[in-house]
């Protein structure tokens, strides 16, 4: 059974308000209340987007920022940089003689 998009939107906006309240009373860099509110935003947004799509075939112009994707991309870039370094022990390495 599909969720009503209006109900999902209300949950999403409530999650945003909870995040604002948690952020304004933050007790340190890793405040569990802020982290929980952050997660709630992600979950309720996904539920809203799914309900919107299921009911009307529409999506929002918003994208959830996923830190793990950035970490994966950064790791891939570092591996690519490593691949660009010449391996002095590579048997296929061509050396030009002068």
Tab-separated table of C-alpha atoms in Angstrom:
chain	number	residue	atom	x	y	z
A	1	UNK	CA	0.000	0.000	0.000
A	2	UNK	CA	1.427	3.339	-1.078
A	3	UNK	CA	1.932	6.178	1.380
A	4	UNK	CA	0.033	9.408	0.732
A	5	UNK	CA	2.563	11.986	-0.509
A	6	UNK	CA	1.037	14.638	1.773
A	7	UNK	CA	1.645	12.473	4.837
A	8	UNK	CA	5.189	11.737	3.670
A	9	UNK	CA	5.780	15.467	3.092
A	10	UNK	CA	4.569	16.278	6.605
A	11	UNK	CA	6.987	13.704	8.018
A	12	UNK	CA	9.810	15.165	5.932
A	13	UNK	CA	9.155	18.738	7.053
A	14	UNK	CA	8.897	17.571	10.673
A	15	UNK	CA	12.303	15.885	10.284
A	16	UNK	CA	13.760	19.156	8.955
A	17	UNK	CA	12.360	21.020	11.959
A	18	UNK	CA	13.779	18.399	14.335
A	19	UNK	CA	17.177	18.773	12.679
A	20	UNK	CA	17.069	22.549	13.106
A	21	UNK	CA	16.212	22.167	16.789
A	22	UNK	CA	18.979	19.597	17.309
A	23	UNK	CA	21.535	21.700	15.432
A	24	UNK	CA	20.682	24.835	17.394
A	25	UNK	CA	21.273	23.009	20.680
A	26	UNK	CA	24.244	20.917	19.521
A	27	UNK	CA	26.531	19.601	22.273
A	28	UNK	CA	29.706	18.933	20.316
A	29	UNK	CA	30.842	17.771	16.909
A	30	UNK	CA	29.326	14.287	17.156
A	31	UNK	CA	26.096	15.100	18.965
A	32	UNK	CA	23.904	11.976	18.688
A	33	UNK	CA	20.729	14.072	18.492
A	34	UNK	CA	22.022	15.906	15.417
A	35	UNK	CA	23.182	12.665	13.812
A	36	UNK	CA	19.788	11.047	14.457
A	37	UNK	CA	17.985	14.072	13.022
A	38	UNK	CA	20.297	13.982	9.988
A	39	UNK	CA	19.421	10.323	9.388
A	40	UNK	CA	15.737	11.070	9.841
A	41	UNK	CA	15.905	13.716	7.112
A	42	UNK	CA	17.412	11.186	4.723
A	43	UNK	CA	14.840	8.504	5.530
A	44	UNK	CA	11.789	10.774	5.389
A	45	UNK	CA	12.998	12.429	2.191
A	46	UNK	CA	13.360	9.043	0.501
A	47	UNK	CA	9.875	8.069	1.696
A	48	UNK	CA	8.454	11.338	0.343
A	49	UNK	CA	10.222	10.971	-2.987
A	50	UNK	CA	8.991	7.369	-3.326
A	51	UNK	CA	5.415	8.364	-2.434
A	52	UNK	CA	5.524	11.269	-4.872
A	53	UNK	CA	6.791	9.018	-7.647
A	54	UNK	CA	4.339	6.204	-6.887
A	55	UNK	CA	1.369	8.573	-6.858
A	56	UNK	CA	2.233	11.059	-9.591
A	57	UNK	CA	5.295	9.816	-11.448
A	58	UNK	CA	7.201	12.884	-10.244
A	59	UNK	CA	10.462	13.431	-8.404
A	60	UNK	CA	12.052	16.396	-6.649
A	61	UNK	CA	15.136	18.234	-7.886
A	62	UNK	CA	16.894	17.261	-4.645
A	63	UNK	CA	19.600	14.636	-4.202
A	64	UNK	CA	20.722	13.077	-0.948
A	65	UNK	CA	24.391	13.741	-0.309
A	66	UNK	CA	26.087	10.447	0.468
A	67	UNK	CA	29.499	10.816	2.086
A	68	UNK	CA	30.401	7.194	1.329
A	69	UNK	CA	30.107	7.842	-2.416
A	70	UNK	CA	32.568	10.734	-2.086
A	71	UNK	CA	34.936	8.511	-0.115
A	72	UNK	CA	34.704	5.839	-2.821
A	73	UNK	CA	35.350	8.394	-5.585
A	74	UNK	CA	38.313	9.843	-3.687
A	75	UNK	CA	39.758	6.363	-3.187
A	76	UNK	CA	39.308	5.605	-6.913
A	77	UNK	CA	41.079	8.860	-7.833
A	78	UNK	CA	43.962	8.011	-5.522
A	79	UNK	CA	44.239	4.567	-7.106
A	80	UNK	CA	44.221	6.161	-10.568
A	81	UNK	CA	47.008	8.506	-9.471
A	82	UNK	CA	48.976	5.508	-8.221
A	83	UNK	CA	48.465	3.746	-11.552
A	84	UNK	CA	50.008	6.749	-13.351
A	85	UNK	CA	53.330	6.332	-11.525
A	86	UNK	CA	55.902	4.387	-13.542
A	87	UNK	CA	56.825	1.084	-11.945
A	88	UNK	CA	60.616	0.671	-12.162
A	89	UNK	CA	60.188	-3.096	-11.889
A	90	UNK	CA	57.661	-3.334	-14.730
A	91	UNK	CA	59.093	-5.682	-17.372
A	92	UNK	CA	56.997	-4.007	-20.059
A	93	UNK	CA	58.515	-0.615	-19.350
A	94	UNK	CA	60.201	0.724	-22.443
A	95	UNK	CA	63.470	2.528	-21.905
A	96	UNK	CA	64.795	4.791	-24.587
A	97	UNK	CA	68.512	4.451	-25.219
A	98	UNK	CA	70.496	7.532	-26.200
